[in-house]
Amino acid sequence: MKLEDLKNTWQNADHHIENQDKIEIEKFLSKKPTTIFTKIRRNIIIETFINIIFMAGLPFIPLRLTGNGEIFFWINYGMVAVIYVGLMIKIRKIFKKVIVSNTLLETIIKTKDLYEKYIRIYKNVSYFMVFLGLLLGLIFRFYKEETHLSHFEFADTENILYFILGIIGFGILMFFAVKYYIYLVYEKHLIKLKKNLNELINIEK
Amino acid sequence: MKIISSVEKDLEKDFLDKIDKNQNIIHKICRAYTSDEDSHKDLFQEITIQLWQAYGSFRGEAKFTTWMYRVALNTAISIYRKKSRQVNTSSMDEYNFQVAYKPYDSTEEEQLELIYKAIQQLSDIDKALILLFLEDKSFKEIGETLGISYVNARVKMMRAKEKLKKIIGV
C-alpha cells in the first residue's frame, strides 16, 4: 500500500461522514468559546473571588493589632488590593487582543507570546502575594494583643527562632506550591506551544 | 435596525450553509487531533465558534475550504485546550464506531482507520502536514496555511511522510 492509495481513501471518505447524523451547527453560534484564554479568565474569576473573601475577612480576625502593627497591616492590605486591581487591568488588556491569524505560525507565536506574558505577570504577582502573606504572618505574630510594644521585647530567643524558621519553611513550601500550581494549570500548554513553534521553525533540526 | 438584522441573518444563513456542506473537513481535523468522542465534539464546537467569529473578515481571497482548514488547524493546535476534568476513557474502537457507524466497504474502512491511527501518533505539526497532503493541497497552499516557505513546506512534508510510512509500515 502506497501513500497515494491512502490519499484516495481519505478523499473518498467524505461520504462516510455524510452518512452520519450531521451536527447541528446553529446551536454553537451563540455559545462562548472554550479556548485556553477563556479558561484562564474563568480561573482568574474563581481565584479573585476567593482572594476577595479572604481579604474582606482579614480585618475581622480576632487579633487586635495596635500601634505600628496596625499601620503595617493596612499598608500590606492596601498593597495587595493595588496589586489585584493592577493585575485585573493588565489581564483585561491582554485578552482584548485577537488571536487567530491567517497562518498557523503567526497564531502560535501570538498565542505563545500572550500566554507567556500572562504567566509571567501571574507568577510574579503570586510570588509577591506569598511574600506579603508571610509579612502579614509576621505582623500578626509580633503586634498582636493590646500593647504598643512589639512581641520581640517579650518573646524568648528560642521561640522567635522557631517562629522565623517556621515562616521560612512555610514560605518555601508556598513558593513551590504556587510554582507547581502554575505549571499544572497554565505552563503545560505553554510548553506544548513552544514545542510546536520549534518544530515549525527549526527546519535544520 | 431591521436592515442590520436582515444582513446579519443572511450572513448567518450563508455561513451555516457553507459549514454544513463542508462539515467533513472539521470532522477530519477533530478526529486527527482528539482521541475520544467528547473531545471530538468539544473541538468541533470550538472550531465552529472560531470560524463564525472570523467569518466577518473572510474576504473570499482564498477558497472557503482553504480558509476553513486554516482556522480549524489554528484552533486545534494553538488555542484549544482539553477540559482538565475530561478523562480519556473511551477506547479507540468505541471512538471509531461513534465517528463512522454506517456500514460501508470494509477495505476502505480498514484503510481509513489505519490512517487515523497513524496520524494520531504524529506530532501536532506533522498531523497538519499530513492532513494537508491527504487533501491534495499544493506546497504553496501548505506553506501559506502553516506560515512557512515553499521550500520548508516541501522538506517538512518529506519528513512527515517518512514518519507516516514508518508508522504504517509501507
Tab-separated table of C-alpha atoms in Angstrom:
chain	number	residue	atom	x	y	z
A	1	MET	CA	0.000	0.000	0.000
A	2	LYS	CA	1.334	3.406	-1.017
A	3	LEU	CA	0.682	6.801	0.494
A	4	GLU	CA	-1.091	7.787	-2.715
A	5	ASP	CA	-3.601	4.956	-2.112
A	6	LEU	CA	-4.231	6.346	1.354
A	7	LYS	CA	-4.792	9.751	-0.182
A	8	ASN	CA	-7.517	8.321	-2.415
A	9	THR	CA	-9.134	6.547	0.514
A	10	TRP	CA	-9.013	9.769	2.502
A	11	GLN	CA	-10.642	11.800	-0.217
A	12	ASN	CA	-13.337	9.184	-0.747
A	13	ALA	CA	-14.006	9.125	2.981
A	14	ASP	CA	-16.256	12.187	2.841
A	15	HIS	CA	-19.311	10.089	2.159
A	16	HIS	CA	-18.720	8.230	5.440
A	17	ILE	CA	-19.135	11.462	7.315
A	18	GLU	CA	-22.108	12.470	5.191
A	19	ASN	CA	-23.758	9.216	6.246
A	20	GLN	CA	-23.645	10.215	9.877
A	21	ASP	CA	-26.145	12.368	11.671
A	22	LYS	CA	-24.633	15.742	10.993
A	23	ILE	CA	-24.022	18.024	13.920
A	24	GLU	CA	-26.440	20.941	14.121
A	25	ILE	CA	-24.074	23.847	13.907
A	26	GLU	CA	-26.630	26.570	14.503
A	27	LYS	CA	-26.754	25.919	18.240
A	28	PHE	CA	-22.999	26.588	18.551
A	29	LEU	CA	-23.130	30.119	17.201
A	30	SER	CA	-24.484	31.633	20.396
A	31	LYS	CA	-22.063	29.704	22.613
A	32	LYS	CA	-18.924	31.110	24.149
A	33	PRO	CA	-15.525	29.780	23.082
A	34	THR	CA	-13.580	27.458	25.385
A	35	THR	CA	-10.061	28.390	24.396
A	36	ILE	CA	-7.100	28.446	26.756
A	37	PHE	CA	-7.770	32.134	27.338
A	38	THR	CA	-11.393	31.700	28.335
A	39	LYS	CA	-10.227	29.048	30.771
A	40	ILE	CA	-7.672	31.452	32.206
A	41	ARG	CA	-10.397	34.054	32.555
A	42	ARG	CA	-12.573	31.562	34.428
A	43	ASN	CA	-9.663	30.658	36.729
A	44	ILE	CA	-8.954	34.335	37.371
A	45	ILE	CA	-12.572	34.960	38.362
A	46	ILE	CA	-12.539	31.996	40.791
A	47	GLU	CA	-9.160	32.936	42.271
A	48	THR	CA	-10.116	36.598	42.598
A	49	PHE	CA	-13.384	35.678	44.298
A	50	ILE	CA	-11.530	33.517	46.841
A	51	ASN	CA	-8.992	36.296	47.437
A	52	ILE	CA	-11.711	38.933	47.882
A	53	ILE	CA	-13.403	36.759	50.517
A	54	PHE	CA	-10.070	36.254	52.264
A	55	MET	CA	-9.154	39.934	52.061
A	56	ALA	CA	-12.563	41.097	53.217
A	57	GLY	CA	-12.466	38.747	56.173
A	58	LEU	CA	-8.912	39.515	57.224
A	59	PRO	CA	-9.613	42.668	59.300
A	60	PHE	CA	-12.200	40.725	61.304
A	61	ILE	CA	-9.752	38.108	62.513
A	62	PRO	CA	-9.963	38.399	66.338
A	63	LEU	CA	-6.403	39.535	66.783
A	64	ARG	CA	-6.182	43.149	67.665
A	65	LEU	CA	-3.343	44.965	66.103
A	66	THR	CA	-2.227	48.214	67.689
A	67	GLY	CA	0.394	50.862	67.098
A	68	ASN	CA	2.874	50.038	64.342
A	69	GLY	CA	1.240	46.655	63.773
A	70	GLU	CA	-1.963	48.278	62.626
A	71	ILE	CA	-0.095	50.603	60.271
A	72	PHE	CA	1.891	47.695	58.794
A	73	PHE	CA	-1.280	45.674	58.428
A	74	TRP	CA	-3.138	48.355	56.476
A	75	ILE	CA	-0.099	49.100	54.280
A	76	ASN	CA	0.120	45.410	53.476
A	77	TYR	CA	-3.619	45.191	52.907
A	78	GLY	CA	-3.558	48.218	50.588
A	79	MET	CA	-0.650	46.774	48.610
A	80	VAL	CA	-2.498	43.532	47.994
A	81	ALA	CA	-5.579	45.457	46.824
A	82	VAL	CA	-3.497	47.658	44.477
A	83	ILE	CA	-1.716	44.602	43.040
A	84	TYR	CA	-5.015	42.870	42.334
A	85	VAL	CA	-6.562	45.911	40.643
A	86	GLY	CA	-3.367	46.295	38.564
A	87	LEU	CA	-3.431	42.620	37.636
A	88	MET	CA	-7.057	42.839	36.509
A	89	ILE	CA	-6.396	45.899	34.317
A	90	LYS	CA	-3.299	44.314	32.774
A	91	ILE	CA	-5.015	40.992	32.105
A	92	ARG	CA	-8.094	42.703	30.643
A	93	LYS	CA	-5.824	44.465	28.146
A	94	ILE	CA	-4.058	41.211	27.259
A	95	PHE	CA	-7.259	39.312	26.500
A	96	LYS	CA	-8.708	42.020	24.295
A	97	LYS	CA	-6.246	41.052	21.571
A	98	VAL	CA	-7.330	38.828	18.674
A	99	ILE	CA	-5.548	35.508	18.475
A	100	VAL	CA	-6.467	33.508	15.392
A	101	SER	CA	-4.412	34.737	12.418
A	102	ASN	CA	-4.089	33.738	8.809
A	103	THR	CA	-1.215	31.335	9.303
A	104	LEU	CA	-0.506	28.680	11.887
A	105	LEU	CA	2.955	30.082	12.633
A	106	GLU	CA	1.554	33.537	13.344
A	107	THR	CA	-1.236	32.147	15.530
A	108	ILE	CA	1.168	30.013	17.569
A	109	ILE	CA	3.569	32.959	18.041
A	110	LYS	CA	0.742	35.304	19.087
A	111	THR	CA	-0.788	32.747	21.440
A	112	LYS	CA	2.584	31.842	22.931
A	113	ASP	CA	3.588	35.486	23.497
A	114	LEU	CA	0.273	36.353	25.070
A	115	TYR	CA	0.224	33.260	27.214
A	116	GLU	CA	3.842	33.762	28.263
A	117	LYS	CA	3.109	37.370	29.211
A	118	TYR	CA	0.121	36.302	31.275
A	119	ILE	CA	2.061	33.551	33.078
A	120	ARG	CA	4.947	35.943	33.812
A	121	ILE	CA	2.606	38.529	35.359
A	122	TYR	CA	0.635	35.870	37.220
A	123	LYS	CA	3.798	34.204	38.539
A	124	ASN	CA	5.312	37.471	39.799
A	125	VAL	CA	2.041	38.505	41.443
A	126	SER	CA	1.656	35.075	43.077
A	127	TYR	CA	5.203	35.083	44.462
A	128	PHE	CA	4.733	38.606	45.737
A	129	MET	CA	1.458	37.551	47.352
A	130	VAL	CA	3.278	34.739	49.156
A	131	PHE	CA	5.797	37.313	50.399
A	132	LEU	CA	3.030	39.665	51.559
A	133	GLY	CA	1.251	36.766	53.226
A	134	LEU	CA	4.379	35.966	55.183
A	135	LEU	CA	4.696	39.623	56.111
A	136	LEU	CA	1.129	39.563	57.411
A	137	GLY	CA	2.005	36.477	59.430
A	138	LEU	CA	4.914	38.330	60.994
A	139	ILE	CA	2.754	41.365	61.744
A	140	PHE	CA	0.129	39.218	63.486
A	141	ARG	CA	2.803	37.347	65.419
A	142	PHE	CA	4.676	40.349	66.745
A	143	TYR	CA	1.999	43.011	67.021
A	144	LYS	CA	-0.968	41.261	68.485
A	145	GLU	CA	-2.562	41.946	71.860
A	146	GLU	CA	-3.384	45.353	73.196
A	147	THR	CA	0.054	46.733	73.525
A	148	HIS	CA	2.082	49.275	71.658
A	149	LEU	CA	5.187	47.218	72.190
A	150	SER	CA	6.270	44.569	69.794
A	151	HIS	CA	6.432	40.963	70.994
A	152	PHE	CA	10.122	40.953	70.235
A	153	GLU	CA	10.585	42.545	73.581
A	154	PHE	CA	8.818	39.708	75.406
A	155	ALA	CA	9.373	36.591	73.460
A	156	ASP	CA	12.357	34.437	74.261
A	157	THR	CA	15.010	33.878	71.621
A	158	GLU	CA	14.222	30.187	71.163
A	159	ASN	CA	10.572	30.836	70.336
A	160	ILE	CA	11.438	33.583	67.889
A	161	LEU	CA	13.942	31.308	66.195
A	162	TYR	CA	11.341	28.550	65.791
A	163	PHE	CA	8.817	31.029	64.505
A	164	ILE	CA	11.201	32.509	61.941
A	165	LEU	CA	12.250	29.019	60.833
A	166	GLY	CA	8.576	28.111	60.523
A	167	ILE	CA	7.856	31.199	58.462
A	168	ILE	CA	10.821	30.465	56.157
A	169	GLY	CA	9.747	26.830	55.792
A	170	PHE	CA	6.167	27.841	55.059
A	171	GLY	CA	7.416	30.440	52.575
A	172	ILE	CA	9.490	27.850	50.702
A	173	LEU	CA	6.585	25.409	50.728
A	174	MET	CA	4.187	28.043	49.387
A	175	PHE	CA	6.692	29.095	46.723
A	176	PHE	CA	6.892	25.547	45.345
A	177	ALA	CA	3.131	25.024	45.753
A	178	VAL	CA	2.444	28.150	43.657
A	179	LYS	CA	5.097	27.115	41.126
A	180	TYR	CA	3.567	23.651	40.760
A	181	TYR	CA	0.017	25.039	40.520
A	182	ILE	CA	1.059	27.431	37.725
A	183	TYR	CA	2.825	24.595	35.898
A	184	LEU	CA	-0.135	22.266	36.218
A	185	VAL	CA	-2.811	24.758	35.244
A	186	TYR	CA	-1.014	27.030	32.805
A	187	GLU	CA	2.575	26.176	31.866
A	188	LYS	CA	1.890	22.739	30.404
A	189	HIS	CA	0.120	24.281	27.443
A	190	LEU	CA	2.872	26.862	27.000
A	191	ILE	CA	5.450	24.068	26.795
A	192	LYS	CA	3.336	22.407	24.082
A	193	LEU	CA	3.043	25.671	22.162
A	194	LYS	CA	6.813	26.207	22.318
A	195	LYS	CA	7.400	22.653	21.129
A	196	ASN	CA	5.089	23.189	18.154
A	197	LEU	CA	6.719	26.509	17.365
A	198	ASN	CA	10.206	24.980	17.446
A	199	GLU	CA	9.053	22.176	15.208
A	200	LEU	CA	7.614	24.635	12.736
A	201	ILE	CA	10.608	26.982	12.547
A	202	ASN	CA	13.602	24.729	13.136
A	203	ILE	CA	13.939	23.208	9.707
A	204	GLU	CA	17.562	22.170	10.277
A	205	LYS	CA	16.898	20.089	13.393
B	1	MET	CA	-32.097	48.300	12.608
B	2	LYS	CA	-34.215	45.931	10.564
B	3	ILE	CA	-31.741	46.169	7.673
B	4	ILE	CA	-28.828	45.296	10.002
B	5	SER	CA	-30.616	42.308	11.459
B	6	SER	CA	-31.586	41.107	7.986
B	7	VAL	CA	-27.930	41.406	6.833
B	8	GLU	CA	-26.831	39.533	9.940
B	9	LYS	CA	-29.391	36.834	9.306
B	10	ASP	CA	-28.243	36.471	5.705
B	11	LEU	CA	-24.642	36.272	6.863
B	12	GLU	CA	-25.541	33.609	9.408
B	13	LYS	CA	-27.521	31.628	6.869
B	14	ASP	CA	-24.716	31.859	4.336
B	15	PHE	CA	-22.226	30.707	6.977
B	16	LEU	CA	-24.385	27.813	8.129
B	17	ASP	CA	-24.903	26.622	4.548
B	18	LYS	CA	-21.198	26.680	3.820
B	19	ILE	CA	-20.247	24.947	7.052
B	20	ASP	CA	-22.947	22.366	6.596
B	21	LYS	CA	-21.604	21.478	3.164
B	22	ASN	CA	-18.040	21.245	4.456
B	23	GLN	CA	-18.612	19.710	7.891
B	24	ASN	CA	-16.447	16.786	6.893
B	25	ILE	CA	-13.328	18.996	6.975
B	26	ILE	CA	-13.950	19.880	10.620
B	27	HIS	CA	-14.739	16.247	11.450
B	28	LYS	CA	-11.488	15.061	9.890
B	29	ILE	CA	-9.422	17.610	11.802
B	30	CYS	CA	-11.232	16.836	15.044
B	31	ARG	CA	-10.672	13.127	14.592
B	32	ALA	CA	-6.971	13.672	13.928
B	33	TYR	CA	-6.457	15.908	16.954
B	34	THR	CA	-8.634	14.185	19.549
B	35	SER	CA	-8.851	10.684	20.878
B	36	ASP	CA	-12.374	10.384	22.268
B	37	GLU	CA	-15.886	11.371	21.350
B	38	ASP	CA	-16.285	14.104	23.975
B	39	SER	CA	-13.106	15.856	22.896
B	40	HIS	CA	-14.175	15.475	19.279
B	41	LYS	CA	-17.458	17.270	19.963
B	42	ASP	CA	-15.727	19.843	22.127
B	43	LEU	CA	-13.172	20.678	19.447
B	44	PHE	CA	-15.859	20.671	16.759
B	45	GLN	CA	-17.790	23.273	18.711
B	46	GLU	CA	-14.689	25.366	19.308
B	47	ILE	CA	-13.694	25.339	15.635
B	48	THR	CA	-17.238	26.324	14.602
B	49	ILE	CA	-17.260	29.229	17.052
B	50	GLN	CA	-13.849	30.423	15.839
B	51	LEU	CA	-14.977	30.119	12.204
B	52	TRP	CA	-18.117	32.115	12.956
B	53	GLN	CA	-16.163	34.806	14.789
B	54	ALA	CA	-13.682	35.078	11.909
B	55	TYR	CA	-16.291	34.796	9.146
B	56	GLY	CA	-16.887	38.537	9.037
B	57	SER	CA	-13.281	39.064	7.951
B	58	PHE	CA	-13.365	36.328	5.287
B	59	ARG	CA	-12.898	38.224	2.038
B	60	GLY	CA	-13.050	35.284	-0.312
B	61	GLU	CA	-9.415	35.728	-1.423
B	62	ALA	CA	-8.795	32.066	-0.723
B	63	LYS	CA	-11.230	29.205	-1.290
B	64	PHE	CA	-13.688	28.776	1.577
B	65	THR	CA	-12.405	25.279	2.315
B	66	THR	CA	-8.782	26.518	2.402
B	67	TRP	CA	-9.801	29.262	4.833
B	68	MET	CA	-11.711	26.702	6.890
B	69	TYR	CA	-8.650	24.485	7.059
B	70	ARG	CA	-6.541	27.400	8.262
B	71	VAL	CA	-8.875	28.472	11.060
B	72	ALA	CA	-9.576	24.879	12.090
B	73	LEU	CA	-5.890	23.933	12.283
B	74	ASN	CA	-5.038	27.160	14.112
B	75	THR	CA	-7.734	26.382	16.651
B	76	ALA	CA	-6.858	22.709	17.107
B	77	ILE	CA	-3.132	23.344	17.518
B	78	SER	CA	-2.896	26.731	19.240
B	79	ILE	CA	-5.853	27.748	21.299
B	80	TYR	CA	-7.858	24.619	22.015
B	81	ARG	CA	-7.272	23.023	25.359
B	82	LYS	CA	-8.939	19.872	26.561
B	83	LYS	CA	-11.151	20.149	29.605
B	84	SER	CA	-8.982	19.283	32.589
B	85	ARG	CA	-11.665	17.062	34.082
B	86	GLN	CA	-12.149	15.218	30.811
B	87	VAL	CA	-10.594	11.804	31.161
B	88	ASN	CA	-9.887	9.752	28.093
B	89	THR	CA	-11.770	6.604	28.942
B	90	SER	CA	-13.231	5.505	25.644
B	91	SER	CA	-11.257	3.040	23.664
B	92	MET	CA	-10.196	3.680	20.094
B	93	ASP	CA	-12.675	1.137	18.749
B	94	GLU	CA	-15.583	2.737	20.555
B	95	TYR	CA	-14.479	6.087	19.240
B	96	ASN	CA	-14.239	4.894	15.669
B	97	PHE	CA	-17.671	3.395	15.989
B	98	GLN	CA	-19.035	6.767	17.008
B	99	VAL	CA	-17.424	8.661	14.172
B	100	ALA	CA	-18.390	6.352	11.332
B	101	TYR	CA	-21.026	3.863	12.312
B	102	LYS	CA	-22.758	3.288	8.965
B	103	PRO	CA	-21.754	0.164	7.106
B	104	TYR	CA	-19.587	0.640	4.077
B	105	ASP	CA	-16.798	-1.055	2.206
B	106	SER	CA	-14.667	-2.810	4.802
B	107	THR	CA	-11.363	-2.424	2.992
B	108	GLU	CA	-11.890	1.277	2.736
B	109	GLU	CA	-12.930	1.392	6.362
B	110	GLU	CA	-9.837	-0.502	7.455
B	111	GLN	CA	-7.606	1.809	5.475
B	112	LEU	CA	-9.272	4.863	6.917
B	113	GLU	CA	-8.918	3.516	10.415
B	114	LEU	CA	-5.277	2.822	9.734
B	115	ILE	CA	-4.739	6.381	8.512
B	116	TYR	CA	-6.342	7.896	11.596
B	117	LYS	CA	-4.444	5.643	13.963
B	118	ALA	CA	-1.183	6.515	12.235
B	119	ILE	CA	-1.959	10.233	12.156
B	120	GLN	CA	-2.709	10.246	15.868
B	121	GLN	CA	0.812	9.071	16.562
B	122	LEU	CA	2.320	12.072	14.804
B	123	SER	CA	3.164	15.433	16.368
B	124	ASP	CA	0.680	18.306	16.017
B	125	ILE	CA	2.644	19.903	13.170
B	126	ASP	CA	3.173	16.635	11.307
B	127	LYS	CA	-0.554	15.933	11.662
B	128	ALA	CA	-1.313	19.268	9.984
B	129	LEU	CA	1.147	18.492	7.178
B	130	ILE	CA	-0.269	15.040	6.555
B	131	LEU	CA	-3.869	16.285	6.645
B	132	LEU	CA	-2.990	18.893	4.021
B	133	PHE	CA	-1.151	16.266	1.949
B	134	LEU	CA	-4.155	13.951	2.089
B	135	GLU	CA	-6.393	16.806	0.964
B	136	ASP	CA	-4.065	17.169	-2.030
B	137	LYS	CA	-3.070	20.744	-1.242
B	138	SER	CA	-0.136	22.219	-3.147
B	139	PHE	CA	3.127	23.080	-1.377
B	140	LYS	CA	2.302	26.749	-1.940
B	141	GLU	CA	-1.023	26.355	-0.141
B	142	ILE	CA	0.580	24.281	2.615
B	143	GLY	CA	3.276	26.928	3.103
B	144	GLU	CA	0.646	29.672	3.225
B	145	THR	CA	-1.519	27.769	5.686
B	146	LEU	CA	1.339	26.984	8.044
B	147	GLY	CA	3.200	30.263	7.546
B	148	ILE	CA	6.417	28.718	6.251
B	149	SER	CA	8.212	28.996	2.915
B	150	TYR	CA	7.532	26.737	-0.065
B	151	VAL	CA	10.940	25.060	0.375
B	152	ASN	CA	10.404	24.462	4.084
B	153	ALA	CA	6.960	23.068	3.380
B	154	ARG	CA	8.489	20.556	0.940
B	155	VAL	CA	11.237	19.494	3.338
B	156	LYS	CA	8.867	19.182	6.276
B	157	MET	CA	6.343	17.278	4.211
B	158	MET	CA	9.015	14.810	3.120
B	159	ARG	CA	9.939	14.153	6.747
B	160	ALA	CA	6.321	13.871	7.864
B	161	LYS	CA	5.606	11.371	5.085
B	162	GLU	CA	8.633	9.334	6.119
B	163	LYS	CA	7.335	9.209	9.687
B	164	LEU	CA	3.892	8.178	8.462
B	165	LYS	CA	5.354	5.449	6.248
B	166	LYS	CA	7.361	4.168	9.197
B	167	ILE	CA	4.268	4.028	11.407
B	168	ILE	CA	2.142	2.343	8.776
B	169	GLY	CA	4.980	0.108	7.635
B	170	VAL	CA	4.937	0.851	3.906
